[in-house]
mmCIF file of C-alpha atoms in Angstrom:
data_model
loop_
_atom_site.group_PDB
_atom_site.id
_atom_site.type_symbol
_atom_site.label_atom_id
_atom_site.label_comp_id
_atom_site.label_asym_id
_atom_site.label_seq_id
_atom_site.Cartn_x
_atom_site.Cartn_y
_atom_site.Cartn_z
ATOM 1 C CA MET A 635 29.635 -41.902 -12.898
ATOM 2 C CA ASN A 636 26.284 -43.114 -11.560
ATOM 3 C CA ILE A 637 23.900 -40.980 -9.494
ATOM 4 C CA ILE A 638 24.960 -42.504 -6.146
ATOM 5 C CA GLN A 639 28.626 -41.807 -6.803
ATOM 6 C CA LEU A 640 27.779 -38.314 -8.051
ATOM 7 C CA LEU A 641 25.838 -37.400 -4.908
ATOM 8 C CA HIS A 642 28.483 -38.946 -2.652
ATOM 9 C CA THR A 643 31.223 -36.912 -4.338
ATOM 10 C CA CYS A 644 29.171 -33.685 -4.169
ATOM 11 C CA PHE A 645 28.269 -34.044 -0.489
ATOM 12 C CA ARG A 646 31.863 -34.905 0.401
ATOM 13 C CA SER A 647 33.054 -31.757 -1.340
ATOM 14 C CA ILE A 648 30.400 -29.607 0.358
ATOM 15 C CA LEU A 649 31.033 -31.048 3.841
ATOM 16 C CA ARG A 650 34.778 -30.588 3.423
ATOM 17 C CA ASN A 651 34.168 -26.822 3.838
ATOM 18 C CA ARG A 652 31.089 -26.716 6.064
ATOM 19 C CA MET A 653 31.306 -23.086 7.133
ATOM 20 C CA ARG A 654 31.983 -21.837 3.615
ATOM 21 C CA SER A 655 29.062 -23.906 2.290
ATOM 22 C CA LEU A 656 26.740 -22.457 4.959
ATOM 23 C CA LEU A 657 27.817 -18.887 4.220
ATOM 24 C CA THR A 658 27.428 -19.562 0.492
ATOM 25 C CA SER A 659 23.832 -20.672 1.080
ATOM 26 C CA LEU A 660 23.082 -17.716 3.370
ATOM 27 C CA GLY A 661 21.705 -15.534 0.587
ATOM 28 C CA VAL A 662 19.308 -18.297 -0.487
ATOM 29 C CA ILE A 663 18.321 -18.942 3.153
ATOM 30 C CA ILE A 664 17.426 -15.272 3.647
ATOM 31 C CA GLY A 665 15.746 -15.022 0.251
ATOM 32 C CA VAL A 666 13.499 -18.080 0.596
ATOM 33 C CA GLY A 667 12.694 -17.310 4.241
ATOM 34 C CA SER A 668 11.872 -13.675 3.468
ATOM 35 C CA VAL A 669 9.588 -14.533 0.550
ATOM 36 C CA ILE A 670 7.604 -17.061 2.605
ATOM 37 C CA ILE A 671 7.349 -14.733 5.632
ATOM 38 C CA MET A 672 6.289 -11.717 3.549
ATOM 39 C CA VAL A 673 3.618 -13.681 1.696
ATOM 40 C CA ALA A 674 2.450 -15.242 4.978
ATOM 41 C CA LEU A 675 2.140 -11.783 6.551
ATOM 42 C CA GLY A 676 0.257 -10.467 3.524
ATOM 43 C CA GLU A 677 -2.184 -13.369 3.395
ATOM 44 C CA GLY A 678 -2.614 -13.308 7.167
ATOM 45 C CA SER A 679 -3.463 -9.601 7.157
ATOM 46 C CA GLN A 680 -5.780 -10.117 4.172
ATOM 47 C CA LYS A 681 -7.680 -12.834 6.025
ATOM 48 C CA ALA A 682 -7.815 -10.680 9.169
ATOM 49 C CA ILE A 683 -9.281 -7.765 7.176
ATOM 50 C CA GLU A 684 -11.842 -10.049 5.508
ATOM 51 C CA ASP A 685 -12.817 -11.495 8.901
ATOM 52 C CA ARG A 686 -13.266 -8.005 10.336
ATOM 53 C CA ILE A 687 -15.451 -6.926 7.432
ATOM 54 C CA THR A 688 -17.459 -10.166 7.616
ATOM 55 C CA SER A 689 -17.936 -9.679 11.368
ATOM 56 C CA MET A 690 -19.869 -6.508 10.533
ATOM 57 C CA GLY A 691 -22.609 -8.694 9.039
ATOM 58 C CA THR A 692 -23.409 -11.136 6.269
ATOM 59 C CA ASN A 693 -24.037 -9.818 2.723
ATOM 60 C CA LEU A 694 -24.357 -6.314 4.093
ATOM 61 C CA LEU A 695 -25.331 -3.040 2.408
ATOM 62 C CA GLN A 696 -24.642 0.159 4.354
ATOM 63 C CA ILE A 697 -26.627 3.154 3.156
ATOM 64 C CA MET A 698 -25.404 6.545 4.346
ATOM 65 C CA PRO A 699 -26.357 10.159 3.591
ATOM 66 C CA ARG A 700 -23.957 12.002 1.323
ATOM 67 C CA ARG A 701 -22.371 15.218 2.518
ATOM 68 C CA GLN A 702 -23.092 18.107 0.157
ATOM 69 C CA MET A 703 -21.903 21.673 -0.057
ATOM 70 C CA SER A 704 -24.556 24.285 0.697
ATOM 71 C CA ARG A 705 -24.497 28.070 0.728
ATOM 72 C CA GLY A 706 -25.707 30.042 3.718
ATOM 73 C CA GLY A 707 -25.524 33.731 2.854
ATOM 74 C CA GLN A 708 -21.929 34.292 1.848
ATOM 75 C CA ASN A 709 -20.619 31.190 3.624
ATOM 76 C CA MET A 710 -20.282 27.617 2.395
ATOM 77 C CA PHE A 711 -20.936 24.695 4.721
ATOM 78 C CA MET A 712 -21.383 20.936 4.587
ATOM 79 C CA ARG A 713 -24.953 19.653 4.764
ATOM 80 C CA GLN A 714 -25.952 16.036 5.336
ATOM 81 C CA SER A 715 -29.459 14.842 4.497
ATOM 82 C CA SER A 716 -30.530 12.260 7.070
ATOM 83 C CA PHE A 717 -32.948 9.408 6.419
ATOM 84 C CA THR A 718 -36.524 9.195 7.668
ATOM 85 C CA LYS A 719 -38.626 6.311 8.988
ATOM 86 C CA LYS A 720 -40.608 6.575 5.763
ATOM 87 C CA ASP A 721 -37.443 5.725 3.774
ATOM 88 C CA ILE A 722 -36.841 2.651 5.927
ATOM 89 C CA GLU A 723 -40.447 1.430 5.717
ATOM 90 C CA LYS A 724 -40.534 1.841 1.943
ATOM 91 C CA LEU A 725 -37.273 -0.069 1.616
ATOM 92 C CA ARG A 726 -38.533 -2.798 3.948
ATOM 93 C CA ASN A 727 -41.853 -3.176 2.097
ATOM 94 C CA GLU A 728 -40.575 -3.036 -1.489
ATOM 95 C CA SER A 729 -37.156 -4.692 -1.443
ATOM 96 C CA SER A 730 -37.129 -8.171 -3.007
ATOM 97 C CA PHE A 731 -33.699 -9.138 -1.705
ATOM 98 C CA ALA A 732 -33.603 -7.921 1.915
ATOM 99 C CA SER A 733 -33.492 -10.426 4.756
ATOM 100 C CA ALA A 734 -33.218 -7.757 7.479
ATOM 101 C CA ILE A 735 -33.285 -3.959 7.547
ATOM 102 C CA SER A 736 -32.655 -1.476 10.340
ATOM 103 C CA GLY A 737 -32.171 2.224 10.723
ATOM 104 C CA VAL A 738 -29.277 3.390 12.906
ATOM 105 C CA VAL A 739 -29.147 6.473 15.113
ATOM 106 C CA SER A 740 -25.639 6.955 16.478
ATOM 107 C CA THR A 741 -24.280 9.126 19.230
ATOM 108 C CA ASN A 742 -21.313 9.032 21.580
ATOM 109 C CA THR A 743 -21.688 10.167 25.172
ATOM 110 C CA ASN A 744 -20.674 9.491 28.747
ATOM 111 C CA VAL A 745 -22.579 6.603 30.344
ATOM 112 C CA PHE A 746 -22.767 5.821 34.077
ATOM 113 C CA GLY A 747 -22.998 2.351 35.626
ATOM 114 C CA ASN A 748 -22.704 0.821 39.105
ATOM 115 C CA GLU A 749 -18.895 0.536 38.986
ATOM 116 C CA GLY A 750 -17.877 3.517 36.886
ATOM 117 C CA ASN A 751 -18.525 5.561 33.779
ATOM 118 C CA ALA A 752 -17.159 5.543 30.244
ATOM 119 C CA GLN A 753 -17.461 7.260 26.879
ATOM 120 C CA VAL A 754 -19.450 4.722 24.860
ATOM 121 C CA SER A 755 -20.838 4.471 21.325
ATOM 122 C CA ILE A 756 -24.635 4.360 21.596
ATOM 123 C CA GLN A 757 -26.632 3.034 18.674
ATOM 124 C CA GLY A 758 -30.374 3.356 18.386
ATOM 125 C CA VAL A 759 -31.415 0.440 16.203
ATOM 126 C CA GLU A 760 -34.387 -1.676 15.181
ATOM 127 C CA PRO A 761 -34.726 -5.405 16.040
ATOM 128 C CA GLY A 762 -33.590 -6.400 12.519
ATOM 129 C CA PHE A 763 -30.174 -4.884 13.249
ATOM 130 C CA PHE A 764 -29.059 -7.892 15.314
ATOM 131 C CA SER A 765 -29.577 -10.425 12.517
ATOM 132 C CA ALA A 766 -28.274 -8.043 9.827
ATOM 133 C CA ARG A 767 -25.016 -7.483 11.723
ATOM 134 C CA ASN A 768 -24.711 -11.083 12.972
ATOM 135 C CA TRP A 769 -24.865 -10.025 16.611
ATOM 136 C CA VAL A 770 -25.439 -12.943 18.984
ATOM 137 C CA ILE A 771 -26.968 -12.417 22.427
ATOM 138 C CA LYS A 772 -24.729 -14.206 24.937
ATOM 139 C CA GLU A 773 -26.923 -13.510 27.978
ATOM 140 C CA GLY A 774 -30.498 -12.259 28.207
ATOM 141 C CA TYR A 775 -32.416 -11.281 25.071
ATOM 142 C CA ALA A 776 -32.726 -8.533 22.468
ATOM 143 C CA PHE A 777 -35.455 -5.903 22.421
ATOM 144 C CA ASP A 778 -38.384 -6.423 20.029
ATOM 145 C CA GLU A 779 -40.931 -4.424 18.012
ATOM 146 C CA GLU A 780 -43.001 -3.767 21.141
ATOM 147 C CA ASP A 781 -40.026 -2.180 22.897
ATOM 148 C CA LEU A 782 -39.480 -0.105 19.764
ATOM 149 C CA SER A 783 -43.074 1.146 19.466
ATOM 150 C CA LEU A 784 -43.434 1.826 23.212
ATOM 151 C CA ARG A 785 -40.035 3.557 23.292
ATOM 152 C CA ASN A 786 -38.982 1.449 26.258
ATOM 153 C CA ARG A 787 -35.755 2.308 28.021
ATOM 154 C CA VAL A 788 -34.001 -1.015 27.586
ATOM 155 C CA ALA A 789 -30.464 -1.691 26.392
ATOM 156 C CA VAL A 790 -28.245 -4.438 25.032
ATOM 157 C CA ILE A 791 -24.549 -3.907 25.715
ATOM 158 C CA GLY A 792 -21.179 -5.290 24.596
ATOM 159 C CA ASN A 793 -18.603 -7.108 26.726
ATOM 160 C CA THR A 794 -16.201 -4.171 26.976
ATOM 161 C CA THR A 795 -18.972 -1.820 28.060
ATOM 162 C CA ALA A 796 -20.228 -4.320 30.653
ATOM 163 C CA LYS A 797 -16.753 -4.547 32.202
ATOM 164 C CA SER A 798 -16.272 -0.754 32.127
ATOM 165 C CA LEU A 799 -19.587 0.033 33.814
ATOM 166 C CA PHE A 800 -20.102 -3.007 36.079
ATOM 167 C CA GLY A 801 -16.662 -4.504 36.628
ATOM 168 C CA GLU A 802 -17.694 -7.853 35.116
ATOM 169 C CA THR A 803 -20.239 -9.042 32.569
ATOM 170 C CA GLY A 804 -22.066 -11.331 35.028
ATOM 171 C CA SER A 805 -23.366 -8.472 37.170
ATOM 172 C CA ALA A 806 -24.431 -6.275 34.237
ATOM 173 C CA LEU A 807 -27.557 -8.205 33.192
ATOM 174 C CA GLY A 808 -30.612 -6.662 34.834
ATOM 175 C CA GLY A 809 -28.605 -3.660 36.015
ATOM 176 C CA GLN A 810 -29.231 -0.039 35.133
ATOM 177 C CA ILE A 811 -27.164 2.553 33.319
ATOM 178 C CA ARG A 812 -27.684 6.292 33.048
ATOM 179 C CA ILE A 813 -27.425 8.057 29.696
ATOM 180 C CA GLY A 814 -27.965 11.760 30.206
ATOM 181 C CA ASN A 815 -31.037 12.004 32.458
ATOM 182 C CA ASN A 816 -32.485 8.657 31.374
ATOM 183 C CA TYR A 817 -32.053 5.306 33.077
ATOM 184 C CA PHE A 818 -31.961 2.163 30.940
ATOM 185 C CA THR A 819 -32.339 -1.459 32.058
ATOM 186 C CA ILE A 820 -29.880 -3.929 30.564
ATOM 187 C CA ILE A 821 -31.776 -6.873 29.094
ATOM 188 C CA GLY A 822 -29.008 -8.479 27.031
ATOM 189 C CA ILE A 823 -25.241 -8.841 26.713
ATOM 190 C CA LEU A 824 -23.689 -9.379 23.283
ATOM 191 C CA GLU A 825 -21.260 -12.095 22.242
ATOM 192 C CA SER A 826 -17.757 -10.655 21.804
ATOM 193 C CA LYS A 827 -16.689 -9.678 18.272
ATOM 194 C CA GLY A 828 -13.312 -8.077 18.912
ATOM 195 C CA ALA A 829 -11.764 -5.351 16.798
ATOM 196 C CA GLY A 830 -13.557 -4.085 13.705
ATOM 197 C CA MET A 831 -12.397 -2.063 10.695
ATOM 198 C CA GLY A 832 -9.914 0.602 11.714
ATOM 199 C CA GLY A 833 -9.129 -1.331 14.904
ATOM 200 C CA ASN A 834 -12.128 0.036 16.832
ATOM 201 C CA ASP A 835 -13.524 -2.154 19.611
ATOM 202 C CA GLN A 836 -16.872 -3.536 18.432
ATOM 203 C CA ASP A 837 -17.677 -4.701 21.977
ATOM 204 C CA ASP A 838 -17.638 -1.173 23.393
ATOM 205 C CA VAL A 839 -21.235 -0.437 22.410
ATOM 206 C CA ILE A 840 -24.709 0.098 23.790
ATOM 207 C CA MET A 841 -27.779 -0.642 21.649
ATOM 208 C CA ILE A 842 -31.167 0.782 22.476
ATOM 209 C CA PRO A 843 -34.468 0.933 20.514
ATOM 210 C CA MET A 844 -34.193 3.465 17.686
ATOM 211 C CA ASP A 845 -37.392 5.347 18.582
ATOM 212 C CA THR A 846 -36.201 5.641 22.183
ATOM 213 C CA ALA A 847 -32.907 7.132 20.991
ATOM 214 C CA MET A 848 -34.699 9.623 18.740
ATOM 215 C CA THR A 849 -36.994 10.915 21.472
ATOM 216 C CA ARG A 850 -34.921 10.674 24.639
ATOM 217 C CA LEU A 851 -31.309 11.342 23.667
ATOM 218 C CA ASN A 852 -29.921 14.744 22.716
ATOM 219 C CA ASN A 853 -28.372 15.067 19.239
ATOM 220 C CA ALA A 854 -29.983 11.813 18.146
ATOM 221 C CA ARG A 855 -32.950 13.118 16.186
ATOM 222 C CA SER A 856 -31.882 11.965 12.740
ATOM 223 C CA ILE A 857 -31.443 8.493 11.242
ATOM 224 C CA ASN A 858 -27.891 8.596 9.923
ATOM 225 C CA MET A 859 -27.571 5.097 8.462
ATOM 226 C CA ILE A 860 -29.607 2.210 7.096
ATOM 227 C CA ILE A 861 -28.292 -1.335 7.419
ATOM 228 C CA MET A 862 -29.619 -3.939 4.984
ATOM 229 C CA SER A 863 -28.737 -7.636 4.900
ATOM 230 C CA VAL A 864 -29.231 -9.384 1.536
ATOM 231 C CA ILE A 865 -30.644 -12.933 1.358
ATOM 232 C CA SER A 866 -27.684 -14.250 -0.662
ATOM 233 C CA LYS A 867 -24.266 -13.017 -1.816
ATOM 234 C CA GLU A 868 -25.177 -13.601 -5.469
ATOM 235 C CA TYR A 869 -27.930 -10.963 -5.238
ATOM 236 C CA MET A 870 -25.739 -8.201 -3.784
ATOM 237 C CA GLU A 871 -25.449 -6.180 -6.987
ATOM 238 C CA ASN A 872 -29.168 -6.481 -7.808
ATOM 239 C CA ALA A 873 -30.098 -5.597 -4.228
ATOM 240 C CA GLN A 874 -27.898 -2.497 -4.359
ATOM 241 C CA LYS A 875 -29.488 -1.268 -7.604
ATOM 242 C CA GLU A 876 -32.990 -1.963 -6.309
ATOM 243 C CA ALA A 877 -32.308 -0.188 -2.992
ATOM 244 C CA GLU A 878 -31.068 2.880 -4.883
ATOM 245 C CA LEU A 879 -34.222 2.997 -7.024
ATOM 246 C CA ILE A 880 -36.497 2.625 -3.977
ATOM 247 C CA LEU A 881 -34.730 5.357 -2.006
ATOM 248 C CA ARG A 882 -34.639 7.684 -5.020
ATOM 249 C CA GLU A 883 -38.402 7.340 -5.269
ATOM 250 C CA SER A 884 -38.880 7.768 -1.519
ATOM 251 C CA ARG A 885 -36.687 10.873 -1.414
ATOM 252 C CA MET A 886 -38.123 12.226 -4.677
ATOM 253 C CA ILE A 887 -34.808 12.414 -6.520
ATOM 254 C CA ALA A 888 -35.300 12.958 -10.246
ATOM 255 C CA GLN A 889 -33.968 10.504 -12.821
ATOM 256 C CA GLY A 890 -30.404 11.440 -13.753
ATOM 257 C CA ALA A 891 -29.928 13.695 -10.707
ATOM 258 C CA ASN A 892 -27.208 12.889 -8.183
ATOM 259 C CA ALA A 893 -28.444 10.844 -5.235
ATOM 260 C CA ASP A 894 -28.006 12.355 -1.776
ATOM 261 C CA PHE A 895 -26.904 9.028 -0.323
ATOM 262 C CA ASP A 896 -24.228 6.378 -0.879
ATOM 263 C CA ILE A 897 -24.571 2.600 -0.751
ATOM 264 C CA MET A 898 -21.540 0.626 0.384
ATOM 265 C CA ASN A 899 -21.472 -2.991 -0.760
ATOM 266 C CA GLN A 900 -19.761 -5.341 1.692
ATOM 267 C CA ALA A 901 -18.580 -7.615 -1.133
ATOM 268 C CA ASP A 902 -16.927 -4.616 -2.836
ATOM 269 C CA MET A 903 -15.266 -3.664 0.447
ATOM 270 C CA ILE A 904 -13.817 -7.176 0.802
ATOM 271 C CA ASP A 905 -12.646 -7.229 -2.837
ATOM 272 C CA MET A 906 -11.024 -3.807 -2.503
ATOM 273 C CA ALA A 907 -9.271 -4.726 0.745
ATOM 274 C CA SER A 908 -8.131 -8.059 -0.733
ATOM 275 C CA ALA A 909 -6.818 -6.413 -3.919
ATOM 276 C CA THR A 910 -4.844 -3.855 -1.894
ATOM 277 C CA SER A 911 -3.425 -6.557 0.353
ATOM 278 C CA ARG A 912 -2.473 -8.742 -2.638
ATOM 279 C CA THR A 913 -0.664 -5.822 -4.290
ATOM 280 C CA LEU A 914 1.338 -5.098 -1.133
ATOM 281 C CA THR A 915 2.093 -8.805 -0.661
ATOM 282 C CA THR A 916 3.358 -9.122 -4.237
ATOM 283 C CA LEU A 917 5.529 -6.016 -3.807
ATOM 284 C CA LEU A 918 7.026 -7.271 -0.532
ATOM 285 C CA ALA A 919 7.624 -10.751 -1.983
ATOM 286 C CA ALA A 920 9.343 -9.231 -5.032
ATOM 287 C CA ILE A 921 11.628 -7.143 -2.804
ATOM 288 C CA ALA A 922 12.432 -10.223 -0.694
ATOM 289 C CA GLY A 923 13.024 -12.209 -3.892
ATOM 290 C CA VAL A 924 15.923 -9.909 -4.794
ATOM 291 C CA SER A 925 17.949 -11.539 -2.014
ATOM 292 C CA LEU A 926 17.485 -14.875 -3.817
ATOM 293 C CA LEU A 927 19.259 -13.406 -6.838
ATOM 294 C CA VAL A 928 21.994 -12.052 -4.578
ATOM 295 C CA GLY A 929 22.283 -15.537 -3.063
ATOM 296 C CA GLY A 930 22.597 -16.992 -6.560
ATOM 297 C CA ILE A 931 25.453 -14.620 -7.356
ATOM 298 C CA GLY A 932 27.139 -15.727 -4.119
ATOM 299 C CA ILE A 933 26.835 -19.369 -5.157
ATOM 300 C CA MET A 934 28.314 -18.588 -8.585
ATOM 301 C CA ASN A 935 31.220 -16.764 -6.969
ATOM 302 C CA ILE A 936 32.065 -19.607 -4.580
ATOM 303 C CA MET A 937 31.682 -22.252 -7.296
ATOM 304 C CA LEU A 938 34.145 -20.329 -9.477
ATOM 305 C CA VAL A 939 36.557 -20.261 -6.530
ATOM 306 C CA SER A 940 35.970 -23.990 -6.049
ATOM 307 C CA VAL A 941 36.772 -24.695 -9.719
ATOM 308 C CA THR A 942 40.034 -22.773 -9.384
ATOM 309 C CA GLU A 943 40.979 -24.592 -6.156
ATOM 310 C CA ARG A 944 40.201 -28.023 -7.626
ATOM 311 C CA THR A 945 41.790 -27.574 -11.059
ATOM 312 C CA ARG A 946 44.352 -30.362 -10.493
ATOM 313 C CA GLU A 947 41.589 -32.645 -9.192
ATOM 314 C CA ILE A 948 39.585 -31.979 -12.365
ATOM 315 C CA GLY A 949 42.702 -32.737 -14.468
ATOM 316 C CA ILE A 950 43.227 -36.068 -12.661
ATOM 317 C CA ARG A 951 39.577 -37.082 -13.174
ATOM 318 C CA MET A 952 39.821 -36.309 -16.859
ATOM 319 C CA ALA A 953 43.160 -38.155 -17.147
ATOM 320 C CA VAL A 954 41.653 -41.376 -15.717
ATOM 321 C CA GLY A 955 38.699 -41.309 -18.095
ATOM 322 C CA GLY A 956 36.329 -38.713 -16.678
ATOM 323 C CA ARG A 957 34.167 -37.182 -19.349
ATOM 324 C CA LYS A 958 33.341 -33.482 -19.688
ATOM 325 C CA ARG A 959 29.704 -34.353 -19.025
ATOM 326 C CA ASP A 960 30.633 -35.961 -15.697
ATOM 327 C CA ILE A 961 32.583 -32.883 -14.594
ATOM 328 C CA LEU A 962 29.747 -30.593 -15.698
ATOM 329 C CA PHE A 963 27.115 -32.597 -13.787
ATOM 330 C CA GLN A 964 29.309 -32.833 -10.687
ATOM 331 C CA PHE A 965 29.755 -29.066 -10.275
ATOM 332 C CA LEU A 966 26.195 -28.329 -11.363
ATOM 333 C CA THR A 967 24.870 -30.815 -8.795
ATOM 334 C CA GLU A 968 27.015 -29.232 -6.066
ATOM 335 C CA SER A 969 25.534 -25.845 -6.935
ATOM 336 C CA VAL A 970 21.952 -27.173 -6.857
ATOM 337 C CA ILE A 971 22.548 -28.983 -3.542
ATOM 338 C CA LEU A 972 23.962 -25.808 -1.973
ATOM 339 C CA SER A 973 20.976 -23.807 -3.189
ATOM 340 C CA LEU A 974 18.426 -26.454 -2.114
ATOM 341 C CA MET A 975 20.020 -26.768 1.313
ATOM 342 C CA GLY A 976 19.693 -23.015 1.704
ATOM 343 C CA GLY A 977 16.084 -23.186 0.544
ATOM 344 C CA LEU A 978 15.173 -25.920 3.038
ATOM 345 C CA ILE A 979 16.853 -24.083 5.927
ATOM 346 C CA GLY A 980 15.046 -20.897 4.824
ATOM 347 C CA ILE A 981 11.694 -22.732 4.850
ATOM 348 C CA GLY A 982 12.378 -24.044 8.356
ATOM 349 C CA LEU A 983 13.280 -20.568 9.619
ATOM 350 C CA ALA A 984 10.167 -19.102 7.943
ATOM 351 C CA PHE A 985 7.904 -21.603 9.720
ATOM 352 C CA LEU A 986 9.610 -20.816 13.034
ATOM 353 C CA VAL A 987 9.305 -17.026 12.590
ATOM 354 C CA CYS A 988 5.649 -17.307 11.513
ATOM 355 C CA ARG A 989 4.913 -19.448 14.553
ATOM 356 C CA ILE A 990 6.508 -16.860 16.853
ATOM 357 C CA MET A 991 4.513 -14.061 15.181
ATOM 358 C CA LEU A 992 1.256 -16.003 15.620
ATOM 359 C CA ILE A 993 2.015 -16.423 19.336
ATOM 360 C CA ALA A 994 2.687 -12.663 19.481
ATOM 361 C CA GLY A 995 -0.730 -12.003 17.915
ATOM 362 C CA ILE A 996 0.470 -11.052 14.425
ATOM 363 C CA PRO A 997 -1.716 -12.814 11.813
ATOM 364 C CA THR A 998 0.189 -14.999 9.350
ATOM 365 C CA ALA A 999 -0.951 -17.672 6.890
ATOM 366 C CA ILE A 1000 1.686 -19.837 5.196
ATOM 367 C CA ASN A 1001 0.678 -20.776 1.666
ATOM 368 C CA PRO A 1002 1.875 -24.311 0.705
ATOM 369 C CA LEU A 1003 2.066 -23.234 -2.950
ATOM 370 C CA ILE A 1004 4.520 -20.452 -2.078
ATOM 371 C CA VAL A 1005 6.634 -22.939 -0.081
ATOM 372 C CA ALA A 1006 6.725 -25.319 -3.076
ATOM 373 C CA ALA A 1007 7.434 -22.471 -5.512
ATOM 374 C CA SER A 1008 10.255 -21.172 -3.291
ATOM 375 C CA THR A 1009 11.846 -24.640 -3.204
ATOM 376 C CA ILE A 1010 11.671 -24.966 -6.988
ATOM 377 C CA PHE A 1011 13.013 -21.441 -7.448
ATOM 378 C CA ALA A 1012 15.916 -22.192 -5.100
ATOM 379 C CA ALA A 1013 16.802 -25.226 -7.252
ATOM 380 C CA LEU A 1014 16.574 -23.077 -10.388
ATOM 381 C CA VAL A 1015 18.914 -20.525 -8.805
ATOM 382 C CA GLY A 1016 21.402 -23.351 -8.294
ATOM 383 C CA VAL A 1017 21.074 -24.440 -11.927
ATOM 384 C CA ILE A 1018 21.214 -20.954 -13.443
ATOM 385 C CA PHE A 1019 24.085 -19.593 -11.349
ATOM 386 C CA GLY A 1020 25.960 -22.877 -11.157
ATOM 387 C CA TYR A 1021 25.965 -23.597 -14.873
ATOM 388 C CA TYR A 1022 28.764 -21.191 -15.824
ATOM 389 C CA PRO A 1023 31.246 -22.446 -13.179
ATOM 390 C CA ALA A 1024 30.343 -26.052 -14.089
ATOM 391 C CA LEU A 1025 30.855 -25.312 -17.777
ATOM 392 C CA LYS A 1026 34.193 -23.663 -17.013
ATOM 393 C CA ALA A 1027 35.295 -26.749 -15.071
ATOM 394 C CA ALA A 1028 34.204 -29.090 -17.859
ATOM 395 C CA SER A 1029 36.012 -26.986 -20.476
ATOM 396 C CA LEU A 1030 39.462 -27.337 -18.882
ATOM 397 C CA TYR A 1031 42.143 -29.196 -20.876
ATOM 398 C CA PRO A 1032 43.533 -32.164 -18.899
ATOM 399 C CA ILE A 1033 47.189 -31.225 -19.568
ATOM 400 C CA ASP A 1034 46.698 -27.610 -18.465
ATOM 401 C CA ALA A 1035 44.711 -28.709 -15.443
ATOM 402 C CA LEU A 1036 47.393 -31.187 -14.323
ATOM 403 C CA ARG A 1037 50.124 -28.561 -14.706
ATOM 404 C CA TYR A 1038 48.109 -25.973 -12.657
ATOM 405 C CA GLU A 1039 49.726 -24.954 -9.365
#
């Protein structure tokens, strides 16, 4: 039997019982579709997390004071050592790898504008903050060193804040906002960045000169973070070690003693998030892959039923010269075709579901390698689970098969 005849015979047998063939392939359809969708969701979420971390800045180091336990009389309380301008200047002057450095003074308070008021995150920063965090000024301009030294009451605001306080971004530029008892003039509006880590809105922010924040805003006397952008990703580890040495010297921390600050490496954050996402994706794909095995068992079951139903047919083929090898290949090919058909339908459904999820705003990223691997695995399921029924069919004795009722 040549390949054309073999395929013709197999498809005729499959199409003879269309509904049964479809139901037989259902387990493979669900299995292949589930694996592709789960991996697509995992890789989509991984990319979304990486994009959110990258949106915080390029090659970023975040240096924050460490909370430490202190004793006050008979009570224990948490103490946090803030940074000083001396720490920042020493880091700026001595770091070999920094492209931009800025201190950050953060507070959260009610802010009043022409069209309303809102609880907004206010960040007192230095001019280097904008380049370190990859903030782009959409309208207007950013404050400079002169604004910082003169403690000018100027502000750069995000899109969400502009809409909350002025109704629309167009009317915010040049307007005034009130923070506490101080009025600030808006000189710039930031390009939108969307959601950041933890889902917080990065566009709901007001940035003012750091020295202005430290002198004019209540509860904003201490520098509670240092942002440092490194010139290249390959120098991240060296830059982190150097920054630690510089700050240890500035804060007079003895060699071997625990530092009172922590340095968060953006590259490490991305690697950690990616590793977690990959683990979850692998777990979900493995769970979805179980349905492929269930589908394989379903194919084996139906093929065994098919062998029983077609015993006389097998006997006739053998009686007219059909070889055992021909019978084996015929049933094995039927099994593979059933499994592959299920795999292809599953792939189509996976693409459709992923497309719908993208429209709904759920990040997905279909990996072509996973699609190819799922197709190959579906064929293997057909071979593995179809071999026993095919072998059983090929092992029938012609006389017994012809006498079967």
